[in-house]
């Protein structure tokens, strides 16, 4: 039996993506981070955006498995394995996206060999490793026949606090810095959790939609209805947190904090911010609520994709609002960094081709893991009779 | 000994020029007093600073800071270097803030460094061990003062072999002001202090009450930058005692 054409095309696309990523990474390592659009003002860019985003989007698997298990709900039963596969792929890719951000990736092992315990980066490394292990164990349990309910329950109890910790610690990488008022808010951890819930659930919806169309596997209509409701709850929480944050800062924030918020409201990031609100939140919420669209699975898919884009935009906004307005912003500014560059009072960050190349590679890596996971762990033979509408 | 920068002093076969200095020059640059356990600090007298950038330039050559990077620069209120802010009378508001690492006692950069590459030495200086730096730039995100710079690519120098009395830093690592720790080892004040034509920089041991630094801090009105961030800098700024000594005659 020769594989269908679409399959061959998909595998080749992934292969090419991985090659592009690898080539870009090799190029960057041999030339230094100067080949990126980063500077001494905007020192973190797309790699860190994608790190934040991927850690967040990994939330889906644990919610669907652990949340449903603890709530005693069986409606997501069919989705379990797919959701965990998505989580695993996201966490693995997130961990990988730290590597290209390092100036000296060949020394990354020093983080393990001599971890500095006051660094939130070290804490995050630890919780991410635990999180990855939990995902792997979950998948192992879920692929046994019959599935051990007891084991699942124990895992659920362990994994929920860890999941909350993962998103909080990732938020604290940013939120504990006095140097960045926009990040330095106690709301950052709750915001990271709510965004993680939105994007994680949306990812499960989108992946399920695609897998339903290319394989005999079915999530079941009831599960999709459940996910739609969850999405609405999560978006509401996310928007509420964002709103209180923006409102408090807008009305009574410290001048430094307010200045960084203005980058979003009216400044250089305004287009991305208003995209996040209009296209990334309002439009999908309308799609999920309107009687004429809410019943159509295609619309659910569209809403999920928009929500994911919205959360990606949000990561961009959070990262750069603080970086574009350094605390000590007197002229002539911060040294540009490359020979021939003097100072950069008004830094702009435009990602270079190398960064986009590496990002392409990471996307391919992510989808490759999902594909492999779907093939090996989702489409199990014993499950097939259960498929069907 | 974890002081890679001072211990690599004289790298590339270079000899510290301090040895070649005349007696008088050496005496001029000598650290005034040093207690049993010094804690180095600095004050910048904003009343004296004329914004000439001498300290910024000598810092670059002393420490082989590559083109495009600066450890020390002179900030100005106003839109740009050549358009200073004006006061209520429309007169230029000539006010400079020389800015380099503040050697914070409670240094945010040190806390976040995942490998302890950034550390605080026994004399209170915040230094980077280039061997351990993985180039994550977390310290740059954490420093409220924006004084850390990164080696984005192969370093270039105004002269091919580079200037400087210390070892150069590798691609992909972070660097910043070391308080000229290699000069302190030879009992000489930092280069920027030594070279300031207005004598606006005062260096010394914060633990020695009789040092000129401590006395200046007591007699003048010292301020630290971004005090509200709780970083407790060891660099202070002495505010001018009179901003407008000559009353403007209204006509
Ligand atoms: S000024 Fe910045 S780099 Fe220097 S010690 Fe303070 S936080 Fe660290
Ligand atoms: S860039 Fe280097 S010195 Fe700075 S936090 Fe990372 S490892 Fe530490
Ligand atoms: S103390 Fe030395 S390294 Fe620091 S700014 Fe002055 S000259 Fe530069």
XYZ file of N, CA and C in Angstrom, chain A residues 123-368:
738
model
N 14.330 27.915 37.511
C 13.078 27.330 38.001
C 12.263 26.817 36.822
N 12.226 27.615 35.759
C 11.392 27.242 34.626
C 11.905 25.963 33.977
N 13.235 25.855 33.910
C 13.831 24.656 33.342
C 13.363 23.426 34.125
N 13.336 23.555 35.449
C 12.934 22.427 36.285
C 11.456 22.093 36.061
N 10.576 23.110 36.128
C 9.149 22.782 36.009
C 8.819 22.294 34.604
N 9.508 22.819 33.595
C 9.235 22.343 32.237
C 9.630 20.880 32.082
N 10.743 20.501 32.713
C 11.168 19.101 32.632
C 10.132 18.195 33.298
N 9.635 18.640 34.456
C 8.615 17.846 35.153
C 7.351 17.743 34.290
N 7.005 18.866 33.703
C 5.804 18.942 32.876
C 5.895 17.977 31.686
N 7.079 17.968 31.081
C 7.315 17.083 29.941
C 7.171 15.628 30.384
N 7.725 15.331 31.562
C 7.645 13.963 32.072
C 6.195 13.580 32.335
N 5.430 14.506 32.908
C 4.022 14.210 33.195
C 3.274 13.915 31.900
N 3.525 14.723 30.890
C 2.867 14.500 29.598
C 3.194 13.122 29.056
N 4.472 12.740 29.159
C 4.884 11.444 28.629
C 4.209 10.306 29.404
N 4.157 10.453 30.735
C 3.518 9.407 31.541
C 2.028 9.320 31.208
N 1.387 10.495 31.093
C -0.028 10.531 30.716
C -0.257 9.758 29.416
N 0.596 10.025 28.450
C 0.425 9.387 27.148
C 0.606 7.883 27.270
N 1.579 7.499 28.099
C 1.812 6.075 28.311
C 0.559 5.422 28.893
N 0.003 6.056 29.919
C -1.195 5.493 30.560
C -2.343 5.394 29.561
N -2.500 6.454 28.768
C -3.653 6.522 27.875
C -3.564 5.547 26.710
N -2.345 5.084 26.396
C -2.214 4.174 25.265
C -2.239 2.712 25.713
N -2.377 2.459 27.026
C -2.521 1.075 27.476
C -3.967 0.642 27.288
N -4.177 -0.683 27.158
C -5.558 -1.175 27.139
C -5.715 -2.163 28.289
N -6.673 -2.051 29.158
C -7.559 -0.889 29.248
C -6.858 0.246 29.975
N -7.342 1.447 29.814
C -6.751 2.604 30.481
C -7.023 2.522 31.981
N -5.974 2.708 32.756
C -6.148 2.635 34.204
C -6.685 3.960 34.733
N -7.909 3.917 35.201
C -8.555 5.139 35.705
C -7.822 5.675 36.922
N -7.374 4.702 37.753
C -6.739 5.117 38.987
C -5.453 5.903 38.687
N -4.674 5.354 37.756
C -3.431 6.034 37.400
C -3.725 7.422 36.842
N -4.765 7.503 36.013
C -5.113 8.787 35.413
C -5.459 9.806 36.485
N -6.161 9.316 37.501
C -6.605 10.208 38.559
C -5.415 10.739 39.353
N -4.501 9.848 39.661
C -3.302 10.275 40.376
C -2.547 11.307 39.544
N -2.405 11.007 38.245
C -1.685 11.938 37.375
C -2.386 13.284 37.332
N -3.727 13.249 37.314
C -4.469 14.499 37.233
C -4.187 15.356 38.462
N -4.160 14.690 39.628
C -3.930 15.439 40.862
C -2.523 16.043 40.873
N -1.567 15.277 40.335
C -0.197 15.787 40.298
C -0.072 16.890 39.251
N -0.717 16.685 38.108
C -0.375 17.548 36.981
C -1.033 18.917 37.019
N -2.199 19.051 37.645
C -2.812 20.377 37.650
C -1.962 21.434 38.361
N -1.515 21.143 39.602
C -0.648 22.155 40.228
C 0.619 22.418 39.419
N 1.186 21.355 38.831
C 2.406 21.564 38.050
C 2.108 22.471 36.853
N 0.943 22.249 36.225
C 0.588 23.075 35.070
C 0.469 24.539 35.472
N -0.180 24.773 36.614
C -0.313 26.159 37.073
C 1.065 26.750 37.331
N 1.935 25.938 37.919
C 3.288 26.383 38.208
C 4.055 26.705 36.921
N 3.902 25.859 35.910
C 4.639 26.072 34.659
C 4.319 27.448 34.086
N 3.036 27.782 34.038
C 2.675 29.062 33.429
C 3.040 30.218 34.347
N 2.942 29.998 35.643
C 3.329 31.069 36.569
C 4.822 31.333 36.499
N 5.610 30.262 36.528
C 7.061 30.466 36.527
C 7.487 31.109 35.213
N 6.881 30.683 34.116
C 7.202 31.318 32.839
C 6.850 32.804 32.897
N 5.735 33.137 33.537
C 5.386 34.549 33.687
C 6.396 35.264 34.574
N 6.860 34.572 35.614
C 7.786 35.229 36.541
C 9.150 35.489 35.921
N 9.521 34.756 34.884
C 10.763 35.087 34.186
C 10.731 36.574 33.846
N 9.552 37.034 33.491
C 9.378 38.443 33.117
C 8.876 39.259 34.301
N 7.916 38.687 35.032
C 7.177 39.456 36.022
C 7.979 39.862 37.239
N 9.117 39.214 37.480
C 9.871 39.542 38.679
C 10.920 40.625 38.432
N 10.938 41.184 37.224
C 11.988 42.153 36.914
C 11.542 43.585 37.225
N 12.227 44.209 38.182
C 11.873 45.597 38.497
C 12.189 46.525 37.328
N 13.061 46.068 36.446
C 13.492 46.932 35.352
C 12.396 47.133 34.307
N 11.362 46.297 34.322
C 10.351 46.338 33.272
C 8.969 46.490 33.887
N 8.553 47.723 34.133
C 7.275 47.936 34.825
C 6.104 47.206 34.158
N 6.116 47.122 32.849
C 4.976 46.505 32.185
C 4.854 45.019 32.524
N 5.990 44.381 32.777
C 5.963 42.964 33.154
C 5.785 42.807 34.656
N 6.247 43.811 35.389
C 6.385 43.706 36.832
C 5.037 43.896 37.530
N 4.036 43.117 37.120
C 2.731 43.216 37.745
C 2.329 41.847 38.274
N 1.719 41.811 39.459
C 1.305 40.519 40.010
C 0.291 39.810 39.115
N -0.334 40.565 38.221
C -1.335 39.949 37.343
C -0.705 39.138 36.222
N 0.617 39.250 36.061
C 1.214 38.590 34.897
C 1.030 37.073 34.944
N 1.214 36.469 36.130
C 1.062 35.010 36.211
C -0.378 34.589 35.900
N -1.403 35.195 36.538
C -2.782 34.854 36.157
C -3.048 35.064 34.668
N -2.494 36.140 34.120
C -2.690 36.393 32.689
C -2.075 35.297 31.833
N -0.891 34.840 32.247
C -0.251 33.766 31.485
C -1.087 32.494 31.578
N -1.684 32.261 32.740
C -2.506 31.057 32.889
C -3.744 31.154 32.004
N -4.409 32.313 32.032
C -5.639 32.420 31.238
C -5.325 32.340 29.742
N -4.244 32.987 29.311
C -3.897 32.900 27.891
C -3.517 31.479 27.509
N -2.864 30.801 28.446
C -2.488 29.414 28.180
C -3.741 28.566 27.989
N -4.748 28.788 28.839
C -5.982 28.011 28.735
C -6.662 28.278 27.388
N -6.703 29.545 26.989
C -7.338 29.884 25.708
C -6.600 29.200 24.561
N -5.284 29.447 24.480
C -4.571 28.939 23.311
C -4.456 27.418 23.353
N -4.295 26.865 24.557
C -4.178 25.413 24.668
C -5.439 24.709 24.204
N -6.584 25.207 24.664
C -7.849 24.598 24.258
C -8.079 24.799 22.760
N -7.762 25.994 22.286
C -7.947 26.271 20.860
C -7.089 25.340 20.008
N -5.884 25.054 20.500
C -5.021 24.154 19.738
C -5.637 22.755 19.652
N -6.202 22.288 20.749
C -6.830 20.964 20.726
C -7.994 20.965 19.718
N -8.790 22.041 19.735
C -9.902 22.142 18.790
C -9.387 22.081 17.351
N -8.403 22.907 17.055
C -7.917 22.994 15.678
C -7.305 21.674 15.228
N -6.503 21.074 16.111
C -5.861 19.816 15.725
C -6.914 18.727 15.519
N -7.878 18.690 16.432
C -8.922 17.670 16.298
C -9.670 17.851 14.975
N -9.956 19.083 14.630
C -10.680 19.371 13.393
C -9.915 18.816 12.189
N -8.608 19.062 12.177
C -7.797 18.598 11.043
C -7.720 17.071 11.039
N -7.434 16.505 12.214
C -7.258 15.055 12.264
C -8.561 14.347 11.868
N -9.686 14.923 12.259
C -10.971 14.339 11.861
C -11.120 14.305 10.345
N -10.507 15.268 9.691
C -10.667 15.353 8.246
C -9.691 14.482 7.469
N -8.601 14.099 8.091
C -7.628 13.316 7.329
C -7.507 11.874 7.815
N -8.157 11.551 8.912
C -8.074 10.167 9.392
C -9.471 9.696 9.795
N -9.606 8.399 10.063
C -10.905 7.898 10.523
C -11.204 8.292 11.968
N -10.268 8.860 12.670
C -10.436 9.226 14.073
C -11.521 10.301 14.231
N -12.327 10.200 15.258
C -13.357 11.210 15.527
C -13.304 11.649 16.985
N -13.429 12.925 17.207
C -13.432 13.441 18.571
C -14.798 13.258 19.197
N -15.816 13.277 18.386
C -17.178 13.196 18.904
C -17.761 14.590 19.040
N -18.996 14.725 18.605
C -19.625 16.048 18.583
C -19.744 16.622 19.991
N -20.000 15.745 20.945
C -20.216 16.227 22.302
C -18.952 16.883 22.872
N -17.813 16.260 22.541
C -16.548 16.816 23.018
C -16.328 18.202 22.434
N -16.654 18.350 21.142
C -16.414 19.641 20.515
C -17.315 20.716 21.120
N -18.546 20.348 21.448
C -19.443 21.314 22.104
C -18.853 21.724 23.453
N -18.338 20.734 24.163
C -17.713 21.018 25.459
C -16.541 21.969 25.309
N -15.724 21.728 24.283
C -14.553 22.585 24.079
C -14.976 24.010 23.740
N -16.064 24.115 22.968
C -16.542 25.451 22.610
C -16.908 26.227 23.881
N -17.598 25.553 24.789
C -17.976 26.224 26.043
C -16.751 26.601 26.857
N -15.808 25.651 26.931
C -14.579 25.940 27.682
C -13.885 27.169 27.114
N -13.814 27.207 25.780
C -13.141 28.338 25.131
C -13.779 29.648 25.563
N -15.091 29.679 25.558
C -15.776 30.918 25.932
C -15.443 31.328 27.367
N -15.433 30.340 28.265
C -15.071 30.656 29.652
C -13.656 31.201 29.746
N -12.754 30.516 29.082
C -11.346 30.906 29.181
C -11.111 32.289 28.578
N -11.735 32.546 27.419
C -11.552 33.868 26.809
C -12.088 34.945 27.740
N -13.229 34.680 28.354
C -13.792 35.685 29.260
C -12.816 36.004 30.382
N -12.255 34.957 30.971
C -11.306 35.189 32.064
C -10.101 35.972 31.561
N -9.619 35.590 30.394
C -8.424 36.225 29.838
C -8.674 37.708 29.567
N -9.814 37.992 28.954
C -10.134 39.377 28.630
C -10.333 40.183 29.901
N -10.969 39.564 30.878
C -11.197 40.277 32.136
C -9.864 40.678 32.782
N -8.927 39.714 32.836
C -7.633 40.014 33.457
C -6.906 41.101 32.681
N -6.933 40.984 31.364
C -6.261 41.989 30.543
C -6.892 43.355 30.782
N -8.209 43.346 30.880
C -8.915 44.610 31.055
C -8.560 45.263 32.394
N -8.553 44.482 33.486
C -8.223 45.110 34.771
C -6.788 45.626 34.747
N -5.898 44.885 34.099
C -4.506 45.320 34.027
C -4.402 46.651 33.279
N -5.026 46.686 32.096
C -4.939 47.891 31.266
C -5.619 49.061 31.973
N -6.781 48.784 32.534
C -7.569 49.823 33.200
C -6.796 50.427 34.372
N -6.252 49.554 35.238
C -5.536 50.054 36.409
C -4.348 50.903 35.995
N -3.615 50.407 34.999
C -2.434 51.139 34.573
C -2.823 52.444 33.893
N -3.860 52.376 33.101
C -4.280 53.548 32.344
C -4.706 54.665 33.288
N -5.462 54.309 34.310
C -6.016 55.338 35.186
C -5.015 55.766 36.257
N -4.305 54.782 36.827
C -3.516 55.148 38.001
C -2.128 54.547 38.007
N -1.641 54.082 36.856
C -0.328 53.444 36.835
C 0.789 54.447 37.049
N 1.935 53.936 37.511
C 3.128 54.755 37.596
C 3.470 55.262 36.204
N 4.108 56.431 36.111
C 4.424 56.984 34.792
C 5.190 56.007 33.893
N 6.176 55.277 34.482
C 6.970 54.339 33.677
C 6.095 53.235 33.102
N 5.212 52.746 33.962
C 4.326 51.662 33.564
C 3.363 52.159 32.485
N 2.845 53.339 32.720
C 1.889 53.947 31.804
C 2.532 54.165 30.424
N 3.801 54.607 30.453
C 4.505 54.867 29.201
C 4.603 53.601 28.361
N 4.862 52.480 29.056
C 4.990 51.224 28.322
C 3.625 50.745 27.824
N 2.568 51.043 28.594
C 1.233 50.683 28.120
C 0.867 51.490 26.877
N 1.294 52.751 26.877
C 0.979 53.605 25.732
C 1.586 53.081 24.431
N 2.695 52.357 24.553
C 3.263 51.731 23.356
C 2.204 50.850 22.691
N 1.375 50.228 23.520
C 0.333 49.345 22.998
C -0.903 50.127 22.551
N -1.339 51.021 23.397
C -2.620 51.672 23.120
C -2.533 52.583 21.901
N -1.477 53.383 21.874
C -1.401 54.368 20.795
C -0.046 54.384 20.107
N 0.915 53.643 20.645
C 2.286 53.746 20.146
C 2.590 52.786 19.015
N 3.853 52.366 18.995
C 4.316 51.590 17.849
C 3.698 50.208 17.762
N 3.203 49.711 18.886
C 2.619 48.372 18.836
C 1.099 48.411 18.711
N 0.547 49.610 18.577
C -0.917 49.726 18.539
C -1.564 48.792 17.500
N -1.015 48.687 16.281
C -1.658 47.785 15.321
C -1.748 46.348 15.837
N -0.668 45.885 16.462
C -0.682 44.510 16.962
C -1.655 44.384 18.131
N -1.666 45.399 18.981
C -2.558 45.346 20.143
C -4.019 45.329 19.697
N -4.374 46.194 18.774
C -5.777 46.246 18.361
C -6.151 45.047 17.502
N -5.165 44.467 16.825
C -5.413 43.186 16.153
C -5.766 42.134 17.196
N -4.953 42.120 18.265
C -5.195 41.140 19.332
C -6.634 41.254 19.843
N -7.077 42.472 20.078
C -8.401 42.666 20.674
C -9.519 42.369 19.667
N -9.382 42.927 18.458
C -10.484 42.832 17.494
C -10.543 41.464 16.823
N -9.410 41.070 16.233
C -9.398 39.840 15.439
C -9.106 38.625 16.318
N -8.348 38.861 17.370
C -7.926 37.732 18.189
C -8.866 37.424 19.343
N -9.769 38.347 19.660
C -10.691 38.096 20.767
C -12.149 38.307 20.338
N -12.471 39.524 19.908
C -13.878 39.835 19.637
C -14.463 38.972 18.527
N -13.760 38.923 17.382
C -14.284 38.156 16.253
C -14.528 36.689 16.609
N -13.527 35.998 17.183
C -13.798 34.596 17.536
C -14.919 34.440 18.561
N -15.028 35.378 19.499
C -16.109 35.260 20.479
C -17.458 35.361 19.774
N -17.556 36.283 18.810
C -18.792 36.402 18.039
C -19.080 35.082 17.318
N -18.025 34.512 16.697
C -18.213 33.250 15.981
C -18.683 32.144 16.916
N -18.199 32.174 18.132
C -18.568 31.117 19.072
C -19.968 31.316 19.644
N -20.476 32.554 19.582
C -21.757 32.852 20.225
C -22.935 32.909 19.259
N -22.701 33.490 18.069
C -23.812 33.716 17.145
C -24.521 32.407 16.810
N -25.830 32.376 16.916
C -26.569 31.138 16.629
C -26.290 30.619 15.226
N -26.044 31.535 14.284
C -25.863 31.079 12.909
C -24.499 30.449 12.677
N -23.521 30.738 13.532
C -22.188 30.185 13.287
C -21.778 29.160 14.332
N -22.364 29.213 15.509
C -21.814 28.411 16.598
C -21.975 26.920 16.387
N -22.913 26.514 15.561
C -23.143 25.086 15.369
C -22.229 24.492 14.302
N -21.586 25.359 13.511
C -20.806 24.841 12.386
C -19.372 24.548 12.839
N -18.921 23.337 12.556
C -17.605 22.959 13.066
C -16.511 23.775 12.380
N -16.756 24.170 11.121
C -15.772 25.002 10.429
C -15.583 26.328 11.140
N -16.661 26.870 11.664
C -16.589 28.138 12.373
C -15.868 27.979 13.710
N -16.081 26.838 14.343
C -15.364 26.552 15.581
C -13.864 26.525 15.291
N -13.538 25.876 14.178
C -12.132 25.813 13.760
C -11.589 27.218 13.522
N -12.362 28.041 12.789
C -11.908 29.403 12.481
C -11.704 30.190 13.777
N -12.661 30.057 14.691
C -12.534 30.785 15.957
C -11.282 30.340 16.703
N -11.021 29.031 16.694
C -9.847 28.513 17.406
C -8.568 29.098 16.815
N -8.496 29.116 15.477
C -7.285 29.641 14.835
C -7.115 31.118 15.178
N -8.207 31.884 15.146
C -8.114 33.309 15.467
C -7.677 33.520 16.919
N -8.211 32.699 17.801
C -7.818 32.844 19.205
C -6.328 32.555 19.382
N -5.843 31.559 18.649
C -4.416 31.245 18.742
C -3.594 32.428 18.240
N -4.014 32.999 17.106
C -3.308 34.174 16.586
C -3.362 35.326 17.591
N -4.523 35.489 18.218
C -4.681 36.554 19.207
C -3.711 36.388 20.364
N -3.574 35.151 20.843
C -2.655 34.922 21.956
C -1.210 35.138 21.497
N -0.901 34.764 20.264
C 0.447 35.021 19.747
C 0.713 36.531 19.734
N -0.281 37.289 19.261
C -0.144 38.752 19.233
C 0.052 39.284 20.647
N -0.648 38.683 21.592
C -0.532 39.125 22.971
C 0.881 38.921 23.511
N 1.490 37.789 23.141
C 2.866 37.536 23.566
C 3.800 38.592 23.002
N 3.584 38.931 21.730
C 4.392 39.976 21.092
C 4.234 41.272 21.881
N 2.984 41.612 22.172
C 2.715 42.872 22.864
C 3.365 42.921 24.234
N 3.226 41.826 24.977
C 3.791 41.813 26.326
C 5.302 41.985 26.263
N 5.940 41.243 25.361
C 7.400 41.293 25.321
C 7.903 42.679 24.930
N 7.366 43.216 23.838
C 7.989 44.412 23.281
C 7.537 45.712 23.927
N 6.349 45.725 24.547
C 5.926 46.971 25.197
C 6.985 47.396 26.200
N 7.524 46.414 26.935
C 8.525 46.744 27.946
C 9.878 47.048 27.316
N 10.195 46.369 26.222
C 11.537 46.552 25.665
C 11.678 47.848 24.857
N 10.577 48.268 24.241
C 10.665 49.460 23.398
C 10.875 50.734 24.212
N 10.477 50.716 25.482
C 10.623 51.908 26.324
C 11.488 51.592 27.529
N 12.821 51.591 27.366
C 13.664 51.290 28.528
C 13.496 52.364 29.602
N 13.732 51.956 30.860
C 13.533 52.887 31.978
C 14.410 54.121 31.857
N 15.693 53.891 31.548
C 16.571 55.043 31.381
C 16.606 55.336 29.887
N 15.733 56.201 29.459
C 15.562 56.412 28.026
C 16.128 57.735 27.545
N 17.022 58.336 28.333
C 17.578 59.623 27.916
C 18.422 59.446 26.667
N 18.508 60.502 25.868
C 19.342 60.433 24.685
C 20.806 60.404 25.128
N 21.713 59.827 24.367
C 21.484 59.314 23.026
C 20.955 57.884 22.970
N 20.622 57.271 24.063
C 20.075 55.919 24.015
C 21.115 54.851 24.276
N 20.718 53.639 23.981
C 21.527 52.463 24.292
C 22.382 52.121 23.067
N 23.637 51.691 23.280
C 24.502 51.374 22.134
C 23.860 50.367 21.188
N 23.959 50.652 19.890
C 23.308 49.807 18.893
C 23.810 48.380 18.868
N 25.117 48.191 18.978
C 25.634 46.842 19.092
C 26.525 46.383 17.958
N 26.280 46.871 16.736
C 27.118 46.448 15.615
C 28.094 47.560 15.283
N 29.269 47.195 14.702
C 30.199 48.224 14.261
C 29.467 49.198 13.340
N 29.710 50.461 13.511
C 29.065 51.434 12.641
C 27.734 51.907 13.167
N 27.205 51.204 14.159
C 25.966 51.683 14.767
C 26.343 52.470 16.003
N 25.844 53.656 16.116
C 26.101 54.369 17.359
C 25.001 54.045 18.358
N 24.177 55.010 18.652
C 23.178 54.760 19.694
C 21.807 54.668 19.071
N 20.937 54.005 19.763
C 19.598 53.768 19.265
C 18.587 54.361 20.229
N 18.238 55.618 20.028
C 17.261 56.184 20.944
C 15.873 55.599 20.696
N 15.604 55.212 19.490
C 14.247 54.827 19.145
C 14.316 53.490 18.421
N 14.536 52.449 19.210
C 14.837 51.164 18.604
C 13.606 50.543 17.951
N 13.801 50.061 16.738
C 12.762 49.227 16.148
C 13.332 47.831 16.018
N 12.465 46.879 16.084
C 12.918 45.503 15.947
C 12.196 44.885 14.769
N 12.977 44.489 13.780
C 12.390 43.773 12.658
C 13.101 42.428 12.585
N 12.370 41.345 12.779
C 13.015 40.039 12.760
C 13.718 39.808 11.424
N 14.880 39.175 11.486
C 15.619 38.928 10.249
C 15.166 37.610 9.634
N 15.655 37.346 8.427
C 15.327 36.088 7.743
C 15.800 34.887 8.530
N 16.910 35.089 9.224
C 17.440 33.967 10.006
C 16.454 33.594 11.115
N 15.936 34.623 11.776
C 14.968 34.338 12.845
C 13.730 33.652 12.281
N 13.255 34.153 11.143
C 12.071 33.543 10.544
C 12.381 32.111 10.115
N 13.603 31.893 9.628
C 14.005 30.552 9.218
C 13.994 29.589 10.394
N 14.556 30.052 11.505
C 14.590 29.192 12.686
C 13.171 28.928 13.186
N 12.333 29.949 13.114
C 10.945 29.778 13.533
C 10.227 28.759 12.651
N 10.515 28.820 11.352
C 9.948 27.837 10.432
C 10.353 26.436 10.857
N 11.625 26.290 11.198
C 12.112 24.993 11.635
C 11.400 24.523 12.893
N 11.159 25.473 13.801
C 10.494 25.073 15.045
C 9.047 24.677 14.786
N 8.400 25.409 13.874
C 7.021 25.043 13.529
C 7.000 23.641 12.932
N 7.964 23.370 12.039
C 8.017 22.047 11.416
C 8.255 20.970 12.473
N 9.128 21.279 13.417
C 9.429 20.347 14.498
C 8.162 20.039 15.294
N 7.425 21.106 15.611
C 6.184 20.951 16.365
C 5.197 20.058 15.612
N 4.986 20.384 14.339
C 4.009 19.608 13.567
C 4.491 18.180 13.326
N 5.807 18.017 13.237
C 6.326 16.657 13.059
C 6.001 15.806 14.287
